[in-house]
JSON list of C-alpha atoms and ligand atoms in Angstrom, two decimals:
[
{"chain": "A", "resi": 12, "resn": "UNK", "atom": "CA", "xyz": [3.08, -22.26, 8.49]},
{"chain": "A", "resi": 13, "resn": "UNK", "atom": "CA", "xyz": [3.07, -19.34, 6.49]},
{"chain": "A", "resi": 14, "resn": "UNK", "atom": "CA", "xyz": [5.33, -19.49, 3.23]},
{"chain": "A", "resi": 15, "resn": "UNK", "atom": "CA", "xyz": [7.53, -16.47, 3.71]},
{"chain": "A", "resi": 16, "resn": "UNK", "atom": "CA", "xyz": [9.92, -15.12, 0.65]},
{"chain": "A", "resi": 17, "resn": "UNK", "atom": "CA", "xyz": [11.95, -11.57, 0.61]},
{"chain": "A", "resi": 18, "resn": "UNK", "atom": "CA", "xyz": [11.70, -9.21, -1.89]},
{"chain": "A", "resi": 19, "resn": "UNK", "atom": "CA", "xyz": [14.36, -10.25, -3.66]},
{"chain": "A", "resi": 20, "resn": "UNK", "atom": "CA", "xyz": [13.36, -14.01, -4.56]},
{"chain": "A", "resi": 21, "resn": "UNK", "atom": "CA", "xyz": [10.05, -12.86, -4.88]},
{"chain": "A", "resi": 22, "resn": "UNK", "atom": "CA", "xyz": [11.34, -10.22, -7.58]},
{"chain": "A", "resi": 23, "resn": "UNK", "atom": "CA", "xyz": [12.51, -12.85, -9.58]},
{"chain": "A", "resi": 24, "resn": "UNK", "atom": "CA", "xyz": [10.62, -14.18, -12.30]},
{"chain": "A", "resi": 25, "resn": "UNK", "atom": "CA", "xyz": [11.20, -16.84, -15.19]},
{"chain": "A", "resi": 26, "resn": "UNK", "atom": "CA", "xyz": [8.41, -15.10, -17.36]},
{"chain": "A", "resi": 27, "resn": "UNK", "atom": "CA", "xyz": [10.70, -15.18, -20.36]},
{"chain": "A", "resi": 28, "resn": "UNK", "atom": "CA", "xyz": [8.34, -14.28, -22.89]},
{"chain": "A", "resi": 29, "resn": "UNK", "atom": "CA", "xyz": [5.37, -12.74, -20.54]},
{"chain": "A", "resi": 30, "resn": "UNK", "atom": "CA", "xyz": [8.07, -10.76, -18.73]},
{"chain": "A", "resi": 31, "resn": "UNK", "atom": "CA", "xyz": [7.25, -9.45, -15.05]},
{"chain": "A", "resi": 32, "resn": "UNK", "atom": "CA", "xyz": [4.31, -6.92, -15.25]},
{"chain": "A", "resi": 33, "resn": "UNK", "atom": "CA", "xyz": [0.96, -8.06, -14.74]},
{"chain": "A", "resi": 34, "resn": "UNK", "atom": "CA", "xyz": [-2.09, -5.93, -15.89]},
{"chain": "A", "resi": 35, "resn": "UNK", "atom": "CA", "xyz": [-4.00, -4.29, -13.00]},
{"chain": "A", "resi": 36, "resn": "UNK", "atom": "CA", "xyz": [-6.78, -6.33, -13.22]},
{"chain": "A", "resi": 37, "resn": "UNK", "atom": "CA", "xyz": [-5.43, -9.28, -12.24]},
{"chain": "A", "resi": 38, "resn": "UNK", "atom": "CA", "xyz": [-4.01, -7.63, -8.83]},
{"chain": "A", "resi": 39, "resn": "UNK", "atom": "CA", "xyz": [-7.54, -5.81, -8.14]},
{"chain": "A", "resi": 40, "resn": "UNK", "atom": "CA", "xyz": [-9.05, -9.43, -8.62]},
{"chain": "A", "resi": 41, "resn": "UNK", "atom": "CA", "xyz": [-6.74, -10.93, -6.06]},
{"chain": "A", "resi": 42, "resn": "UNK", "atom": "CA", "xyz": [-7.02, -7.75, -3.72]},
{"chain": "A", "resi": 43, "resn": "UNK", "atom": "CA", "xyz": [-10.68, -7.30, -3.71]},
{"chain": "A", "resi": 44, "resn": "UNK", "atom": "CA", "xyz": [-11.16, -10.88, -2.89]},
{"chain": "A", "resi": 45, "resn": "UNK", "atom": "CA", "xyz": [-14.34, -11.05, -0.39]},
{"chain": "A", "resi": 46, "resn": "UNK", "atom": "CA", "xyz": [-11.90, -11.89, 2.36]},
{"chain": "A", "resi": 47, "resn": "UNK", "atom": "CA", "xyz": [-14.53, -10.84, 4.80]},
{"chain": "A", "resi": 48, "resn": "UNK", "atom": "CA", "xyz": [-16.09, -14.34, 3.92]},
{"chain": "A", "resi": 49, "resn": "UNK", "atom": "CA", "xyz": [-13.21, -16.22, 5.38]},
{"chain": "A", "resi": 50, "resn": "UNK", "atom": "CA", "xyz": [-12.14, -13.78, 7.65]},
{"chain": "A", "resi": 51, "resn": "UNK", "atom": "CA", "xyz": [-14.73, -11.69, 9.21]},
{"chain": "A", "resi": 52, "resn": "UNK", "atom": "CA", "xyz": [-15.35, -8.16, 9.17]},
{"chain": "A", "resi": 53, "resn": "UNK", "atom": "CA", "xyz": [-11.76, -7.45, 10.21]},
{"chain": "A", "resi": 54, "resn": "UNK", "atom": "CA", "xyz": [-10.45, -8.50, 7.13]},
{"chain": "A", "resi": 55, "resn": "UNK", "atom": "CA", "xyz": [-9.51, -4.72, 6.02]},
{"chain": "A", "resi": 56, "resn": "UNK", "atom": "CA", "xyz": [-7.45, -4.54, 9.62]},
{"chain": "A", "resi": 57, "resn": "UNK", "atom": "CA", "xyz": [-5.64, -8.08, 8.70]},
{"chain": "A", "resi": 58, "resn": "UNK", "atom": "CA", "xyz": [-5.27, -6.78, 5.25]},
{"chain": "A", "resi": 59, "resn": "UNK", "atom": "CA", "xyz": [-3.32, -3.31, 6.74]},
{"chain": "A", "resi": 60, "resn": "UNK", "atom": "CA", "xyz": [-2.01, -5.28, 8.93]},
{"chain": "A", "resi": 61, "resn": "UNK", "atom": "CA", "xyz": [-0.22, -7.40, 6.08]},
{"chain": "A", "resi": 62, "resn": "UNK", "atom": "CA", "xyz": [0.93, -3.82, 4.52]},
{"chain": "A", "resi": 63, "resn": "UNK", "atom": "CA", "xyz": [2.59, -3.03, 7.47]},
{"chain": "A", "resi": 64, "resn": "UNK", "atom": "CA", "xyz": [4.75, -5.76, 7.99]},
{"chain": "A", "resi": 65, "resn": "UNK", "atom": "CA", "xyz": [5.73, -5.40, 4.44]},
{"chain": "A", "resi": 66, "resn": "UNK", "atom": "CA", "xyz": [6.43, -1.52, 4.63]},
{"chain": "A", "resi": 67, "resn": "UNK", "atom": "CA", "xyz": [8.65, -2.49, 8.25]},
{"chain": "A", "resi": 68, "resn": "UNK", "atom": "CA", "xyz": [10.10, -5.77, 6.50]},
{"chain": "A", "resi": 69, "resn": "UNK", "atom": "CA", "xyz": [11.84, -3.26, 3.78]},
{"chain": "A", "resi": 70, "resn": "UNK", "atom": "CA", "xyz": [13.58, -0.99, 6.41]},
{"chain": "A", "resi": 71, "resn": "UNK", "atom": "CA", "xyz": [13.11, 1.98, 4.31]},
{"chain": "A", "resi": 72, "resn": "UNK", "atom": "CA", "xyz": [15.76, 4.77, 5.98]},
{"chain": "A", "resi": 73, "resn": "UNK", "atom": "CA", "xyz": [13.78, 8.13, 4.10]},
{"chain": "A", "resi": 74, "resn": "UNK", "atom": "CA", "xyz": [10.95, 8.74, 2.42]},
{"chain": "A", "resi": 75, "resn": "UNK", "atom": "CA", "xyz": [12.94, 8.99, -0.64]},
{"chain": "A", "resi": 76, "resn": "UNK", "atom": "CA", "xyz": [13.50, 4.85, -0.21]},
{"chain": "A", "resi": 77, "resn": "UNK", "atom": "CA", "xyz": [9.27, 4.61, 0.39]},
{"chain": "A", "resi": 78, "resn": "UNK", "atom": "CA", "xyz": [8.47, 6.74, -2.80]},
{"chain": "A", "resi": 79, "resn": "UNK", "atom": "CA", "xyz": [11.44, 5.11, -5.39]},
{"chain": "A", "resi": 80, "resn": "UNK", "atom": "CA", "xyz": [9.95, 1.11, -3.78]},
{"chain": "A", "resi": 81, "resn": "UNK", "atom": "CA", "xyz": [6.40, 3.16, -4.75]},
{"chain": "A", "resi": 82, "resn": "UNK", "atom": "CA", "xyz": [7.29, 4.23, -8.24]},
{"chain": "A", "resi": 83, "resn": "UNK", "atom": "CA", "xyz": [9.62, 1.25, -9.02]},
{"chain": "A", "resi": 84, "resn": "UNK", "atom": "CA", "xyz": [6.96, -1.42, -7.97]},
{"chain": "A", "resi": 85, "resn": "UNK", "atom": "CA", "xyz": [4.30, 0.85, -9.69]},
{"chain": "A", "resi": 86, "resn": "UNK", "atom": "CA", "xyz": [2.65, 1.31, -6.34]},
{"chain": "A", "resi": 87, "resn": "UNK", "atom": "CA", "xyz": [1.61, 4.63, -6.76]},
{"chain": "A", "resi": 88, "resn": "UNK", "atom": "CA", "xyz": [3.43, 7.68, -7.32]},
{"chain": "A", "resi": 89, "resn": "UNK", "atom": "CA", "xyz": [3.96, 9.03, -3.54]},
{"chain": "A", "resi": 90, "resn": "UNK", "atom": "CA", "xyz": [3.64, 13.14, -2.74]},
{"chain": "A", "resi": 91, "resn": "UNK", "atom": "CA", "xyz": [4.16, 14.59, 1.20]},
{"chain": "A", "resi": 92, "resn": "UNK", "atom": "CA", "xyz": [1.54, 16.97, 1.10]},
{"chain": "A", "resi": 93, "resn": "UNK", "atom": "CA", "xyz": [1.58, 17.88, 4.42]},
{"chain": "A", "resi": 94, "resn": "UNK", "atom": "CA", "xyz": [4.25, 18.23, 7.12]},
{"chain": "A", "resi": 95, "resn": "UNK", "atom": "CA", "xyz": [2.32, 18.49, 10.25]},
{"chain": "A", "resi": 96, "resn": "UNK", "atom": "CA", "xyz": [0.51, 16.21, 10.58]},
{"chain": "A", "resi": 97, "resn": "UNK", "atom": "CA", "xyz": [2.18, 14.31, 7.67]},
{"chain": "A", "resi": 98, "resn": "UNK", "atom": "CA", "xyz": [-0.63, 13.88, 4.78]},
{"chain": "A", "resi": 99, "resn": "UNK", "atom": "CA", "xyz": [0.90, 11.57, 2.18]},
{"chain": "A", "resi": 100, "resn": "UNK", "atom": "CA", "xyz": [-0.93, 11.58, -1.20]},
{"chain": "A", "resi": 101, "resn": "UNK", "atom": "CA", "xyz": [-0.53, 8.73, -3.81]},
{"chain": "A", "resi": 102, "resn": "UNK", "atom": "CA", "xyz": [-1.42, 9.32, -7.53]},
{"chain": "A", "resi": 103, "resn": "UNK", "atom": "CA", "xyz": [-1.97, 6.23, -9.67]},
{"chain": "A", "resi": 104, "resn": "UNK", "atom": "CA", "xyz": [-2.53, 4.35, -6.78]},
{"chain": "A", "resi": 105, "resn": "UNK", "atom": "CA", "xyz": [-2.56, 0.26, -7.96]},
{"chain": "A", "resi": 106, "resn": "UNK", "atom": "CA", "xyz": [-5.63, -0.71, -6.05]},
{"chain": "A", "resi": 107, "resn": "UNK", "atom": "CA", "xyz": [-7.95, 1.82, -6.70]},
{"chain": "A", "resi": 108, "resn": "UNK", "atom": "CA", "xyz": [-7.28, 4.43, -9.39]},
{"chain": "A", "resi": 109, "resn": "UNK", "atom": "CA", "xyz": [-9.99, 4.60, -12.01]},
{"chain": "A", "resi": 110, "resn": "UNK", "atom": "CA", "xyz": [-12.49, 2.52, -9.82]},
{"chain": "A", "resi": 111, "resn": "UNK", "atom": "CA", "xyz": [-16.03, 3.83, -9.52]},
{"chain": "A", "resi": 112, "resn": "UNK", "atom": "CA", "xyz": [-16.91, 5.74, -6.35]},
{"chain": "A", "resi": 113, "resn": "UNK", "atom": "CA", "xyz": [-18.72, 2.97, -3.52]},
{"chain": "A", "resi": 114, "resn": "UNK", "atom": "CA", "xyz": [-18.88, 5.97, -0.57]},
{"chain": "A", "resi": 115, "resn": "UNK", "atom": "CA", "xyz": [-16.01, 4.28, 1.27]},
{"chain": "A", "resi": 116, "resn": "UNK", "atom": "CA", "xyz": [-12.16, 4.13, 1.32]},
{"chain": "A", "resi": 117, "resn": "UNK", "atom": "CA", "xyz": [-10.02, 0.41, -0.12]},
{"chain": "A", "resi": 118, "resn": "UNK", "atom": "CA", "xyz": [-6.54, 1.16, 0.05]},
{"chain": "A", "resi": 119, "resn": "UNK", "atom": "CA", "xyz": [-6.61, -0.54, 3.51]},
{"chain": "A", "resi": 120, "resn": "UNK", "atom": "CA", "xyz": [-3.23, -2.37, 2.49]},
{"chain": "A", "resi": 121, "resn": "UNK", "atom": "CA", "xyz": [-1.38, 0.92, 0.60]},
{"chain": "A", "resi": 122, "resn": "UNK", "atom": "CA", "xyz": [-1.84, 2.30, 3.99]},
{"chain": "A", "resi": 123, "resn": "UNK", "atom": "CA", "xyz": [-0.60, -0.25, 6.30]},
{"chain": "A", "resi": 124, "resn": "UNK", "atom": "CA", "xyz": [2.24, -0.28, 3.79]},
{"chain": "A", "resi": 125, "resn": "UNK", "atom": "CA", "xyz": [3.36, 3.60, 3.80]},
{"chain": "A", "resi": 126, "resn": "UNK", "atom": "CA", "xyz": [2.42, 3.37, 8.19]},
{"chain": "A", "resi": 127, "resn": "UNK", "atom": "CA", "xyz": [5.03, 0.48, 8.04]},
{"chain": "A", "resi": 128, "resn": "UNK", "atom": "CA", "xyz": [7.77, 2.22, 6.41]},
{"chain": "A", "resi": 129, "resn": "UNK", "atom": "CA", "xyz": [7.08, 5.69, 8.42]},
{"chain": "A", "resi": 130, "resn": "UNK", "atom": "CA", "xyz": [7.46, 3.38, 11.68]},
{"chain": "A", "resi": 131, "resn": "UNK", "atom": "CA", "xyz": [10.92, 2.36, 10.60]},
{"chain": "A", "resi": 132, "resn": "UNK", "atom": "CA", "xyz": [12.01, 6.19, 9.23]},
{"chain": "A", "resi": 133, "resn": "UNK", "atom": "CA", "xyz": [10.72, 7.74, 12.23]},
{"chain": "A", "resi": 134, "resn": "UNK", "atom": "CA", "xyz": [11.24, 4.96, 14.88]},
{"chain": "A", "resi": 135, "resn": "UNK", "atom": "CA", "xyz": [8.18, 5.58, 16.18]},
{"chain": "A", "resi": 136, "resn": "UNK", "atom": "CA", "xyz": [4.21, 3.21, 16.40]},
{"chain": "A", "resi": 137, "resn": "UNK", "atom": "CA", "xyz": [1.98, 5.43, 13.64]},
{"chain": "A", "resi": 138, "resn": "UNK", "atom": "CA", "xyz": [-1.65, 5.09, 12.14]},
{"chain": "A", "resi": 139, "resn": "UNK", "atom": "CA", "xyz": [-2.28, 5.79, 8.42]},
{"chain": "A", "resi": 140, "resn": "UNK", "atom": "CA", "xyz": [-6.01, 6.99, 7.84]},
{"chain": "A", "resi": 141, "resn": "UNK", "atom": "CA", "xyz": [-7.16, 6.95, 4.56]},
{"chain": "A", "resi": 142, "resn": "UNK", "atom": "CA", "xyz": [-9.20, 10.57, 4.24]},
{"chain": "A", "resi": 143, "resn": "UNK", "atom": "CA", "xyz": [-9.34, 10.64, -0.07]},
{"chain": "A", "resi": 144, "resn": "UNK", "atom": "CA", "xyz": [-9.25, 7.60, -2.34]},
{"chain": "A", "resi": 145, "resn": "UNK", "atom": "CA", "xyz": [-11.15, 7.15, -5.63]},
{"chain": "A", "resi": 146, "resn": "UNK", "atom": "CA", "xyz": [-13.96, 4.92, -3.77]},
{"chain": "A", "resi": 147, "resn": "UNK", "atom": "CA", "xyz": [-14.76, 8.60, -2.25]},
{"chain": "A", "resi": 148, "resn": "UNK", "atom": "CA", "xyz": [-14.93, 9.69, -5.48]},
{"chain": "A", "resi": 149, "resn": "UNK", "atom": "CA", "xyz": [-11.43, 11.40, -5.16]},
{"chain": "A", "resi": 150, "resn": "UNK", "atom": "CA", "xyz": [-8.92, 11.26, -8.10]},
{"chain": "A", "resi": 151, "resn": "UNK", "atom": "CA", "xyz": [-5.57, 10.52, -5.52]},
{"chain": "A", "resi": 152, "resn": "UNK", "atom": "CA", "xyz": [-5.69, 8.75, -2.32]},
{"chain": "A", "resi": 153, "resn": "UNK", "atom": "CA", "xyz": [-4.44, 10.55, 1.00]},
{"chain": "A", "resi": 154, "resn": "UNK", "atom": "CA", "xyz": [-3.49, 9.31, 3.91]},
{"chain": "A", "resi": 155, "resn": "UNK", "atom": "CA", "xyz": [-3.30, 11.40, 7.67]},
{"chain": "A", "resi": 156, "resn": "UNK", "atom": "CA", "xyz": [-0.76, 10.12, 9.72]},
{"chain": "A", "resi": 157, "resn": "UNK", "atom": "CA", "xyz": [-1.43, 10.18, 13.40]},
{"chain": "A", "resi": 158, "resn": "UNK", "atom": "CA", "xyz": [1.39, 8.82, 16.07]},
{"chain": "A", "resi": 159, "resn": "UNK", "atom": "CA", "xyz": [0.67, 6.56, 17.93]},
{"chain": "B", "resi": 12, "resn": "LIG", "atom": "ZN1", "xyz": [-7.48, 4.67, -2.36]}
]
């Protein structure tokens, strides 16, 4: 059985000294585990899949709540781009920013997060696409939202 804490306890932290940030590295490490060893090639879909349920399990109300979780969890820092279809773009994004192009997109769980909380603000079953991210070579990632 899966060990399952909210955001709250799993805010907390005892790091008296070491305080709560982390440097990036150590998240990349963990989140560019070769997961497809243990869990096949649809490792990226469990890995959205995980996002998801995290951006639903916050029950953001407006895009305002998605983009201040973003900032204040040093996510990203979220832009709407793009109405219709929505196109959200994230700057800074924690996963890949800075990383060297590799010709394909890695923000598989930054967008099952942001298709999670659009589900909840718009009550509706979407897709988030990843079309830009800096393993295309792009300096922002962007994601097309399709409904599903
Ligand atoms: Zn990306």
């Amino acid at each position: 059985m899966a060990i399952r804490f909210s955001i709250d306890e799993i805010s907390k932290s005892n790091r008296h000294t070491l305080g709560r940030d982390i440097d990036v590295a150590v998240f990349r490490l963990i989140r560019f585990m070769d997961l497809e060893k243990y869990l096949g090639r649809g490792a990226h879909g469990v890995i959205y899949e995980c996002g998801r349920e995290l951006g639903q399990s916050l029950n953001p109300k407006n895009i305002d709540d998605l983009i201040k979780f973003c900032e204040e969890y040093k996510i990203g820092k979220i832009e709407v781009v793009n109405k219709n279809p929505i196109q959200i773009r994230v700057y800074e994004c924690i996963s890949c920013s800075g990383l060297p192009e590799v010709g394909e997109t890695l923000c598989w769980f930054e967008g099952g997060f942001i298709a999670g909380c659009l589900e909840k603000i718009l009550n509706k079953k979407v897709r988030a696409k990843e079309t830009h991210c800096a393993g295309l070579g792009d300096d922002f990632c962007q994601f097309e939202i399709t409904t599903l």
